[in-house]
mmCIF file of N, CA, C and O in Angstrom:
data_model
loop_
_atom_site.group_PDB
_atom_site.id
_atom_site.type_symbol
_atom_site.label_atom_id
_atom_site.label_comp_id
_atom_site.label_asym_id
_atom_site.label_seq_id
_atom_site.Cartn_x
_atom_site.Cartn_y
_atom_site.Cartn_z
ATOM 1 N N PHE A 1 26.207 0.111 -122.221
ATOM 2 C CA PHE A 1 25.257 -1.600 -121.247
ATOM 3 C C PHE A 1 26.479 -1.713 -120.007
ATOM 4 O O PHE A 1 27.261 -1.497 -119.880
ATOM 5 N N LEU A 2 25.309 -1.334 -118.992
ATOM 6 C CA LEU A 2 25.996 -1.703 -117.671
ATOM 7 C C LEU A 2 25.638 -3.436 -117.382
ATOM 8 O O LEU A 2 24.592 -3.631 -117.308
ATOM 9 N N VAL A 3 26.170 -4.241 -116.925
ATOM 10 C CA VAL A 3 26.235 -5.470 -116.597
ATOM 11 C C VAL A 3 26.416 -5.734 -115.141
ATOM 12 O O VAL A 3 27.657 -5.305 -114.543
ATOM 13 N N HIS A 4 25.068 -5.877 -114.281
ATOM 14 C CA HIS A 4 25.220 -6.362 -112.773
ATOM 15 C C HIS A 4 25.207 -7.527 -112.557
ATOM 16 O O HIS A 4 24.495 -8.465 -113.146
ATOM 17 N N LYS A 5 26.143 -8.284 -111.956
ATOM 18 C CA LYS A 5 26.264 -9.759 -111.705
ATOM 19 C C LYS A 5 25.359 -9.739 -110.053
ATOM 20 O O LYS A 5 26.452 -9.128 -109.337
ATOM 21 N N PRO A 6 24.507 -10.428 -109.807
ATOM 22 C CA PRO A 6 24.249 -10.651 -108.715
ATOM 23 C C PRO A 6 25.077 -11.690 -108.043
ATOM 24 O O PRO A 6 25.860 -12.537 -108.618
ATOM 25 N N HIS A 7 24.840 -11.894 -106.616
ATOM 26 C CA HIS A 7 25.581 -12.831 -105.886
ATOM 27 C C HIS A 7 25.628 -14.575 -106.586
ATOM 28 O O HIS A 7 26.326 -15.290 -106.737
ATOM 29 N N SER A 8 24.245 -15.015 -107.049
ATOM 30 C CA SER A 8 23.946 -15.674 -107.757
ATOM 31 C C SER A 8 23.907 -15.665 -109.465
ATOM 32 O O SER A 8 23.480 -14.627 -109.787
ATOM 33 N N LEU A 9 24.808 -16.795 -109.777
ATOM 34 C CA LEU A 9 24.873 -16.669 -111.312
ATOM 35 C C LEU A 9 23.432 -16.900 -112.013
ATOM 36 O O LEU A 9 24.012 -17.183 -113.224
ATOM 37 N N LYS A 10 22.603 -16.854 -111.562
ATOM 38 C CA LYS A 10 21.320 -17.361 -112.050
ATOM 39 C C LYS A 10 20.694 -16.572 -113.045
ATOM 40 O O LYS A 10 19.884 -16.743 -113.817
ATOM 41 N N LYS A 11 20.864 -14.863 -112.319
ATOM 42 C CA LYS A 11 20.361 -13.951 -113.006
ATOM 43 C C LYS A 11 21.068 -13.273 -113.615
ATOM 44 O O LYS A 11 22.262 -12.678 -112.744
ATOM 45 N N LEU A 12 21.172 -12.350 -114.731
ATOM 46 C CA LEU A 12 22.033 -11.435 -115.008
ATOM 47 C C LEU A 12 21.375 -10.200 -115.444
ATOM 48 O O LEU A 12 20.152 -10.360 -116.479
ATOM 49 N N ILE A 13 21.106 -8.898 -114.962
ATOM 50 C CA ILE A 13 20.710 -7.921 -115.045
ATOM 51 C C ILE A 13 21.340 -6.799 -115.858
ATOM 52 O O ILE A 13 22.542 -6.502 -115.495
ATOM 53 N N VAL A 14 20.759 -6.653 -117.014
ATOM 54 C CA VAL A 14 21.463 -5.552 -118.287
ATOM 55 C C VAL A 14 20.624 -4.590 -118.144
ATOM 56 O O VAL A 14 19.269 -4.498 -118.260
ATOM 57 N N THR A 15 21.092 -3.238 -118.029
ATOM 58 C CA THR A 15 20.473 -2.088 -118.128
ATOM 59 C C THR A 15 21.297 -1.002 -118.997
ATOM 60 O O THR A 15 22.097 -1.173 -119.022
ATOM 61 N N MET A 16 20.149 -0.086 -119.685
ATOM 62 C CA MET A 16 20.903 0.748 -120.474
ATOM 63 C C MET A 16 20.857 2.143 -119.764
ATOM 64 O O MET A 16 19.880 2.635 -119.728
ATOM 65 N N GLN A 17 22.204 2.428 -119.361
ATOM 66 C CA GLN A 17 22.040 3.869 -119.391
ATOM 67 C C GLN A 17 23.439 4.548 -119.677
ATOM 68 O O GLN A 17 24.178 3.966 -120.699
ATOM 69 N N ASN A 18 23.254 5.827 -119.963
ATOM 70 C CA ASN A 18 24.451 6.731 -120.665
ATOM 71 C C ASN A 18 25.274 6.899 -119.580
ATOM 72 O O ASN A 18 25.263 6.275 -118.514
ATOM 73 N N ASP A 19 26.637 7.441 -119.952
ATOM 74 C CA ASP A 19 27.438 8.075 -118.964
ATOM 75 C C ASP A 19 27.153 9.079 -117.798
ATOM 76 O O ASP A 19 27.817 8.710 -116.435
ATOM 77 N N ALA A 20 25.888 9.680 -117.674
ATOM 78 C CA ALA A 20 25.600 10.362 -116.813
ATOM 79 C C ALA A 20 24.696 9.395 -115.697
ATOM 80 O O ALA A 20 24.303 9.988 -114.628
ATOM 81 N N GLY A 21 24.519 8.108 -116.019
ATOM 82 C CA GLY A 21 23.869 7.404 -115.348
ATOM 83 C C GLY A 21 22.368 7.064 -115.260
ATOM 84 O O GLY A 21 21.519 6.754 -114.526
ATOM 85 N N GLU A 22 21.786 8.171 -116.385
ATOM 86 C CA GLU A 22 20.074 8.261 -116.766
ATOM 87 C C GLU A 22 19.956 6.894 -117.411
ATOM 88 O O GLU A 22 20.608 6.500 -118.325
ATOM 89 N N ASN A 23 18.636 6.511 -117.547
ATOM 90 C CA ASN A 23 17.997 5.471 -118.136
ATOM 91 C C ASN A 23 17.415 5.916 -119.517
ATOM 92 O O ASN A 23 16.839 6.562 -119.547
ATOM 93 N N VAL A 24 18.271 4.882 -120.385
ATOM 94 C CA VAL A 24 17.956 5.295 -121.826
ATOM 95 C C VAL A 24 17.219 4.051 -122.305
ATOM 96 O O VAL A 24 17.282 3.930 -123.600
ATOM 97 N N ASP A 25 16.824 3.256 -121.646
ATOM 98 C CA ASP A 25 16.022 1.863 -122.288
ATOM 99 C C ASP A 25 14.657 2.634 -123.391
ATOM 100 O O ASP A 25 14.451 3.326 -123.544
ATOM 101 N N LEU A 26 14.466 2.048 -124.616
ATOM 102 C CA LEU A 26 13.736 2.068 -125.720
ATOM 103 C C LEU A 26 12.360 1.929 -125.183
ATOM 104 O O LEU A 26 11.462 2.483 -125.725
ATOM 105 N N TYR A 27 12.336 1.370 -124.187
ATOM 106 C CA TYR A 27 10.705 0.795 -124.020
ATOM 107 C C TYR A 27 10.555 0.811 -122.549
ATOM 108 O O TYR A 27 11.568 -0.564 -122.026
ATOM 109 N N ILE A 28 10.002 1.630 -121.464
ATOM 110 C CA ILE A 28 9.726 1.159 -120.263
ATOM 111 C C ILE A 28 8.346 0.599 -120.119
ATOM 112 O O ILE A 28 7.265 1.701 -120.145
ATOM 113 N N PRO A 29 7.682 -0.495 -119.541
ATOM 114 C CA PRO A 29 6.359 -0.538 -119.713
ATOM 115 C C PRO A 29 5.681 0.074 -118.760
ATOM 116 O O PRO A 29 6.404 0.621 -117.625
ATOM 117 N N ARG A 30 4.290 0.326 -119.071
ATOM 118 C CA ARG A 30 3.466 1.351 -117.581
ATOM 119 C C ARG A 30 3.199 0.015 -116.789
ATOM 120 O O ARG A 30 2.913 -1.010 -116.982
ATOM 121 N N LYS A 31 2.939 0.654 -115.397
ATOM 122 C CA LYS A 31 2.655 -0.337 -114.471
ATOM 123 C C LYS A 31 1.103 0.369 -113.768
ATOM 124 O O LYS A 31 0.981 1.440 -114.075
ATOM 125 N N CYS A 32 0.359 -0.467 -113.207
ATOM 126 C CA CYS A 32 -0.766 -0.168 -112.771
ATOM 127 C C CYS A 32 -0.241 0.696 -111.261
ATOM 128 O O CYS A 32 0.617 0.311 -110.673
ATOM 129 N N SER A 33 -1.133 1.972 -111.146
ATOM 130 C CA SER A 33 -0.620 2.506 -109.884
ATOM 131 C C SER A 33 -1.209 1.833 -108.696
ATOM 132 O O SER A 33 -0.950 2.389 -107.690
ATOM 133 N N TRP A 34 -2.401 1.068 -108.793
ATOM 134 C CA TRP A 34 -2.609 0.543 -107.677
ATOM 135 C C TRP A 34 -2.248 -0.694 -107.215
ATOM 136 O O TRP A 34 -2.043 -0.884 -105.784
ATOM 137 N N THR A 35 -2.046 -1.620 -108.168
ATOM 138 C CA THR A 35 -1.400 -3.081 -108.087
ATOM 139 C C THR A 35 -0.059 -3.454 -108.457
ATOM 140 O O THR A 35 0.343 -4.449 -108.189
ATOM 141 N N ASN A 36 0.497 -2.430 -108.936
ATOM 142 C CA ASN A 36 1.819 -2.266 -109.453
ATOM 143 C C ASN A 36 2.180 -3.909 -110.538
ATOM 144 O O ASN A 36 3.049 -3.865 -111.001
ATOM 145 N N ARG A 37 1.055 -3.645 -111.155
ATOM 146 C CA ARG A 37 1.008 -5.211 -112.269
ATOM 147 C C ARG A 37 1.426 -4.143 -113.611
ATOM 148 O O ARG A 37 1.216 -3.138 -113.670
ATOM 149 N N ILE A 38 2.434 -4.872 -114.364
ATOM 150 C CA ILE A 38 2.839 -4.356 -115.482
ATOM 151 C C ILE A 38 1.758 -4.279 -116.444
ATOM 152 O O ILE A 38 0.954 -5.402 -116.577
ATOM 153 N N LEU A 39 1.235 -3.196 -117.275
ATOM 154 C CA LEU A 39 0.197 -3.198 -118.105
ATOM 155 C C LEU A 39 0.852 -3.960 -119.418
ATOM 156 O O LEU A 39 1.438 -2.953 -120.679
ATOM 157 N N ALA A 40 0.415 -5.067 -119.613
ATOM 158 C CA ALA A 40 1.016 -5.748 -121.404
ATOM 159 C C ALA A 40 0.228 -4.631 -122.204
ATOM 160 O O ALA A 40 -1.302 -4.369 -122.045
ATOM 161 N N ALA A 41 0.832 -5.164 -123.335
ATOM 162 C CA ALA A 41 0.131 -4.618 -124.449
ATOM 163 C C ALA A 41 -1.551 -5.461 -124.720
ATOM 164 O O ALA A 41 -2.431 -4.763 -125.172
ATOM 165 N N HIS A 42 -1.829 -6.727 -124.203
ATOM 166 C CA HIS A 42 -3.108 -7.330 -124.573
ATOM 167 C C HIS A 42 -4.050 -7.048 -123.876
ATOM 168 O O HIS A 42 -5.138 -7.193 -123.758
ATOM 169 N N ASP A 43 -3.518 -5.957 -122.573
ATOM 170 C CA ASP A 43 -4.791 -5.144 -121.415
ATOM 171 C C ASP A 43 -5.344 -4.669 -122.098
ATOM 172 O O ASP A 43 -5.121 -3.117 -122.208
ATOM 173 N N HIS A 44 -6.363 -4.781 -122.898
ATOM 174 C CA HIS A 44 -7.047 -4.022 -123.310
ATOM 175 C C HIS A 44 -8.349 -2.818 -122.575
ATOM 176 O O HIS A 44 -8.884 -1.849 -122.783
ATOM 177 N N GLY A 45 -7.961 -3.694 -121.104
ATOM 178 C CA GLY A 45 -9.412 -2.992 -120.383
ATOM 179 C C GLY A 45 -8.538 -1.749 -119.501
ATOM 180 O O GLY A 45 -8.882 -1.100 -119.119
ATOM 181 N N ALA A 46 -6.853 -1.373 -119.832
ATOM 182 C CA ALA A 46 -6.220 -1.162 -119.033
ATOM 183 C C ALA A 46 -6.800 0.485 -119.793
ATOM 184 O O ALA A 46 -6.940 1.197 -120.667
ATOM 185 N N VAL A 47 -6.541 1.671 -118.376
ATOM 186 C CA VAL A 47 -6.865 3.061 -118.547
ATOM 187 C C VAL A 47 -5.319 3.982 -117.978
ATOM 188 O O VAL A 47 -5.037 3.477 -117.181
ATOM 189 N N GLN A 48 -5.314 5.206 -118.734
ATOM 190 C CA GLN A 48 -4.275 6.041 -118.107
ATOM 191 C C GLN A 48 -5.261 7.305 -118.128
ATOM 192 O O GLN A 48 -5.797 7.858 -119.266
ATOM 193 N N ILE A 49 -5.219 7.935 -116.787
ATOM 194 C CA ILE A 49 -5.944 9.067 -116.482
ATOM 195 C C ILE A 49 -4.796 10.159 -116.007
ATOM 196 O O ILE A 49 -4.266 10.307 -114.981
ATOM 197 N N ASN A 50 -4.765 11.297 -117.196
ATOM 198 C CA ASN A 50 -4.041 12.712 -116.305
ATOM 199 C C ASN A 50 -4.840 13.221 -115.433
ATOM 200 O O ASN A 50 -5.876 13.939 -115.942
ATOM 201 N N VAL A 51 -4.424 13.687 -114.292
ATOM 202 C CA VAL A 51 -5.457 14.480 -113.029
ATOM 203 C C VAL A 51 -4.736 16.064 -113.013
ATOM 204 O O VAL A 51 -3.197 15.753 -112.873
ATOM 205 N N ALA A 52 -5.571 16.991 -113.329
ATOM 206 C CA ALA A 52 -4.764 18.160 -113.454
ATOM 207 C C ALA A 52 -4.515 18.896 -111.752
ATOM 208 O O ALA A 52 -4.528 18.517 -111.038
ATOM 209 N N ASN A 53 -2.885 19.313 -111.825
ATOM 210 C CA ASN A 53 -2.562 19.619 -110.256
ATOM 211 C C ASN A 53 -3.219 20.814 -110.007
ATOM 212 O O ASN A 53 -3.266 21.716 -111.070
ATOM 213 N N ILE A 54 -3.506 21.240 -108.828
ATOM 214 C CA ILE A 54 -4.233 22.624 -108.685
ATOM 215 C C ILE A 54 -3.712 23.155 -107.317
ATOM 216 O O ILE A 54 -3.343 22.471 -106.467
ATOM 217 N N ASP A 55 -3.148 24.614 -107.470
ATOM 218 C CA ASP A 55 -2.563 25.337 -106.478
ATOM 219 C C ASP A 55 -3.714 25.239 -105.393
ATOM 220 O O ASP A 55 -4.906 25.802 -105.548
ATOM 221 N N PRO A 56 -3.556 25.084 -104.239
ATOM 222 C CA PRO A 56 -4.418 25.086 -102.986
ATOM 223 C C PRO A 56 -4.877 26.001 -102.551
ATOM 224 O O PRO A 56 -5.809 26.468 -102.124
ATOM 225 N N VAL A 57 -4.220 27.613 -102.965
ATOM 226 C CA VAL A 57 -4.455 28.696 -102.441
ATOM 227 C C VAL A 57 -5.462 29.430 -103.333
ATOM 228 O O VAL A 57 -6.425 29.912 -102.910
ATOM 229 N N THR A 58 -5.250 29.324 -104.963
ATOM 230 C CA THR A 58 -5.720 30.090 -105.459
ATOM 231 C C THR A 58 -7.141 28.980 -106.285
ATOM 232 O O THR A 58 -7.928 29.539 -106.714
ATOM 233 N N GLY A 59 -6.793 28.144 -106.285
ATOM 234 C CA GLY A 59 -7.903 27.001 -106.905
ATOM 235 C C GLY A 59 -7.842 26.672 -108.207
ATOM 236 O O GLY A 59 -8.643 26.337 -108.788
ATOM 237 N N VAL A 60 -6.635 27.358 -108.881
ATOM 238 C CA VAL A 60 -6.261 27.179 -110.145
ATOM 239 C C VAL A 60 -5.260 26.655 -110.607
ATOM 240 O O VAL A 60 -4.428 26.061 -109.889
ATOM 241 N N SER A 61 -5.265 25.792 -111.925
ATOM 242 C CA SER A 61 -4.544 24.723 -112.294
ATOM 243 C C SER A 61 -2.865 25.179 -112.627
ATOM 244 O O SER A 61 -2.856 26.261 -112.862
ATOM 245 N N THR A 62 -2.072 24.095 -112.131
ATOM 246 C CA THR A 62 -0.826 24.492 -112.318
ATOM 247 C C THR A 62 -0.078 24.162 -113.660
ATOM 248 O O THR A 62 1.109 24.344 -113.697
ATOM 249 N N LYS A 63 -0.816 23.706 -114.376
ATOM 250 C CA LYS A 63 -0.669 23.683 -115.862
ATOM 251 C C LYS A 63 0.314 22.428 -115.884
ATOM 252 O O LYS A 63 1.232 21.941 -116.577
ATOM 253 N N THR A 64 0.385 21.486 -114.904
ATOM 254 C CA THR A 64 1.199 20.020 -114.720
ATOM 255 C C THR A 64 0.009 18.950 -114.145
ATOM 256 O O THR A 64 -1.099 19.537 -113.728
ATOM 257 N N SER A 65 0.086 17.908 -114.148
ATOM 258 C CA SER A 65 -0.709 16.769 -114.168
ATOM 259 C C SER A 65 -0.162 15.506 -113.556
ATOM 260 O O SER A 65 1.213 15.483 -113.468
ATOM 261 N N THR A 66 -0.750 14.886 -112.779
ATOM 262 C CA THR A 66 -0.233 13.535 -112.111
ATOM 263 C C THR A 66 -0.863 12.116 -113.038
ATOM 264 O O THR A 66 -2.290 12.565 -113.120
ATOM 265 N N THR A 67 -0.157 11.325 -113.482
ATOM 266 C CA THR A 67 -0.565 10.246 -114.434
ATOM 267 C C THR A 67 -0.978 9.015 -113.561
ATOM 268 O O THR A 67 -0.146 8.989 -112.929
ATOM 269 N N TYR A 68 -2.265 8.674 -113.595
ATOM 270 C CA TYR A 68 -2.653 7.407 -113.011
ATOM 271 C C TYR A 68 -2.631 6.435 -114.132
ATOM 272 O O TYR A 68 -3.638 6.581 -114.873
ATOM 273 N N ALA A 69 -2.284 5.163 -113.768
ATOM 274 C CA ALA A 69 -2.842 4.084 -114.777
ATOM 275 C C ALA A 69 -3.395 2.822 -113.897
ATOM 276 O O ALA A 69 -3.071 2.572 -112.921
ATOM 277 N N LEU A 70 -4.644 2.375 -114.475
ATOM 278 C CA LEU A 70 -5.064 1.375 -113.788
ATOM 279 C C LEU A 70 -5.379 0.045 -114.890
ATOM 280 O O LEU A 70 -5.671 0.441 -115.620
ATOM 281 N N CYS A 71 -5.061 -0.874 -114.064
ATOM 282 C CA CYS A 71 -4.996 -2.094 -115.358
ATOM 283 C C CYS A 71 -6.318 -2.650 -115.431
ATOM 284 O O CYS A 71 -7.586 -2.351 -114.760
ATOM 285 N N GLY A 72 -6.777 -3.326 -116.774
ATOM 286 C CA GLY A 72 -7.967 -3.857 -116.729
ATOM 287 C C GLY A 72 -8.780 -4.787 -115.421
ATOM 288 O O GLY A 72 -9.980 -4.949 -115.431
ATOM 289 N N TYR A 73 -8.099 -5.696 -114.813
ATOM 290 C CA TYR A 73 -8.412 -6.474 -113.901
ATOM 291 C C TYR A 73 -8.880 -5.669 -112.838
ATOM 292 O O TYR A 73 -10.084 -6.200 -112.394
ATOM 293 N N ILE A 74 -8.381 -4.505 -112.397
ATOM 294 C CA ILE A 74 -8.983 -3.631 -111.596
ATOM 295 C C ILE A 74 -10.597 -3.233 -112.011
ATOM 296 O O ILE A 74 -11.119 -3.680 -111.053
ATOM 297 N N ARG A 75 -10.541 -3.080 -113.285
ATOM 298 C CA ARG A 75 -11.599 -2.165 -113.796
ATOM 299 C C ARG A 75 -12.599 -3.158 -113.989
ATOM 300 O O ARG A 75 -13.936 -3.242 -113.808
ATOM 301 N N ALA A 76 -12.074 -4.579 -114.391
ATOM 302 C CA ALA A 76 -13.214 -5.503 -114.174
ATOM 303 C C ALA A 76 -13.502 -6.278 -113.089
ATOM 304 O O ALA A 76 -14.718 -6.653 -113.071
ATOM 305 N N GLN A 77 -13.083 -6.001 -111.981
ATOM 306 C CA GLN A 77 -13.561 -6.431 -110.650
ATOM 307 C C GLN A 77 -14.503 -5.214 -110.077
ATOM 308 O O GLN A 77 -14.658 -5.102 -108.873
ATOM 309 N N SER A 78 -15.015 -4.364 -110.445
ATOM 310 C CA SER A 78 -15.590 -3.176 -110.459
ATOM 311 C C SER A 78 -14.715 -2.148 -109.267
ATOM 312 O O SER A 78 -15.544 -1.638 -108.410
ATOM 313 N N GLU A 79 -13.801 -2.019 -109.154
ATOM 314 C CA GLU A 79 -12.632 -1.355 -108.387
ATOM 315 C C GLU A 79 -12.140 -0.614 -108.733
ATOM 316 O O GLU A 79 -11.136 0.297 -107.856
ATOM 317 N N GLY A 80 -12.300 0.155 -109.982
ATOM 318 C CA GLY A 80 -11.383 1.334 -110.439
ATOM 319 C C GLY A 80 -11.639 2.547 -109.755
ATOM 320 O O GLY A 80 -11.013 3.530 -109.677
ATOM 321 N N ASP A 81 -13.129 2.682 -109.479
ATOM 322 C CA ASP A 81 -13.337 3.860 -108.715
ATOM 323 C C ASP A 81 -12.952 4.184 -107.113
ATOM 324 O O ASP A 81 -12.394 5.194 -106.908
ATOM 325 N N GLU A 82 -12.849 2.823 -106.729
ATOM 326 C CA GLU A 82 -12.076 3.151 -105.312
ATOM 327 C C GLU A 82 -10.887 3.085 -105.596
ATOM 328 O O GLU A 82 -10.204 4.001 -104.546
ATOM 329 N N ALA A 83 -10.052 2.687 -106.338
ATOM 330 C CA ALA A 83 -8.726 2.861 -106.591
ATOM 331 C C ALA A 83 -8.309 3.981 -106.865
ATOM 332 O O ALA A 83 -7.345 4.852 -106.704
ATOM 333 N N PHE A 84 -8.846 4.825 -107.816
ATOM 334 C CA PHE A 84 -8.642 6.012 -108.438
ATOM 335 C C PHE A 84 -8.987 7.009 -107.491
ATOM 336 O O PHE A 84 -8.202 7.962 -106.864
ATOM 337 N N THR A 85 -10.196 6.860 -106.564
ATOM 338 C CA THR A 85 -10.280 7.773 -105.502
ATOM 339 C C THR A 85 -9.327 7.601 -104.497
ATOM 340 O O THR A 85 -8.985 9.018 -103.980
ATOM 341 N N ALA A 86 -8.873 6.458 -104.212
ATOM 342 C CA ALA A 86 -7.743 6.258 -103.048
ATOM 343 C C ALA A 86 -6.265 6.760 -103.572
ATOM 344 O O ALA A 86 -5.949 7.720 -102.705
ATOM 345 N N LEU A 87 -5.863 6.653 -104.685
ATOM 346 C CA LEU A 87 -4.672 7.390 -105.225
ATOM 347 C C LEU A 87 -4.860 8.773 -105.474
ATOM 348 O O LEU A 87 -3.594 9.398 -105.150
ATOM 349 N N THR A 88 -6.116 9.450 -105.905
ATOM 350 C CA THR A 88 -6.396 10.658 -105.769
ATOM 351 C C THR A 88 -5.776 11.418 -104.316
ATOM 352 O O THR A 88 -5.452 12.687 -104.287
ATOM 353 N N LYS A 89 -6.655 10.918 -103.380
ATOM 354 C CA LYS A 89 -6.657 11.261 -102.020
ATOM 355 C C LYS A 89 -5.240 11.046 -101.464
ATOM 356 O O LYS A 89 -4.555 11.993 -100.792
ATOM 357 N N LYS A 90 -4.434 10.064 -101.803
ATOM 358 C CA LYS A 90 -3.001 9.850 -101.318
ATOM 359 C C LYS A 90 -2.031 11.046 -101.567
ATOM 360 O O LYS A 90 -1.212 11.594 -100.874
ATOM 361 N N ASN A 91 -2.505 11.293 -102.890
ATOM 362 C CA ASN A 91 -1.768 12.857 -103.456
ATOM 363 C C ASN A 91 -2.361 14.043 -103.489
ATOM 364 O O ASN A 91 -1.896 15.203 -103.706
ATOM 365 N N ASP A 92 -3.014 13.771 -102.450
ATOM 366 C CA ASP A 92 -3.918 15.342 -102.078
ATOM 367 C C ASP A 92 -4.458 16.071 -103.824
ATOM 368 O O ASP A 92 -4.360 17.407 -103.703
ATOM 369 N N ALA A 93 -5.224 15.241 -104.436
ATOM 370 C CA ALA A 93 -5.493 15.894 -105.831
ATOM 371 C C ALA A 93 -7.125 16.007 -105.654
ATOM 372 O O ALA A 93 -7.662 16.291 -106.534
ATOM 373 N N THR A 94 -7.672 15.438 -104.516
ATOM 374 C CA THR A 94 -9.014 15.503 -104.241
ATOM 375 C C THR A 94 -9.217 16.342 -103.173
ATOM 376 O O THR A 94 -8.545 16.329 -101.946
ATOM 377 N N PRO A 95 -10.355 17.366 -103.219
ATOM 378 C CA PRO A 95 -10.765 17.528 -101.727
ATOM 379 C C PRO A 95 -11.150 16.921 -100.698
ATOM 380 O O PRO A 95 -11.751 15.858 -101.062
ATOM 381 N N SER A 96 -11.249 16.779 -99.499
ATOM 382 C CA SER A 96 -11.334 16.537 -98.228
ATOM 383 C C SER A 96 -13.162 15.993 -98.416
ATOM 384 O O SER A 96 -13.382 15.369 -97.049
ATOM 385 N N ASN A 97 -13.858 17.242 -98.627
ATOM 386 C CA ASN A 97 -14.848 17.535 -97.834
ATOM 387 C C ASN A 97 -15.961 16.426 -98.654
ATOM 388 O O ASN A 97 -15.784 15.788 -99.677
#
């Protein structure tokens, strides 16, 4: 355990790292790719979508993917398609035409 003491004694931050400095927490919560909200266990409207990465020259899948998570709030407000399109365009996963 590494314990970081910030200047104020109100908060104590504990992180689990190994000797190499890699994060070894047992559970790392997912966050919405659009709003950065933590996706809680009771958010049953949340989705996780994997989009295949495409080689721009050949147009063939590179067998890797980019993962996007959208919280239920965005989907309930009917903004899921807008958020998903903006995220994929930002990462050049969709064609520009």
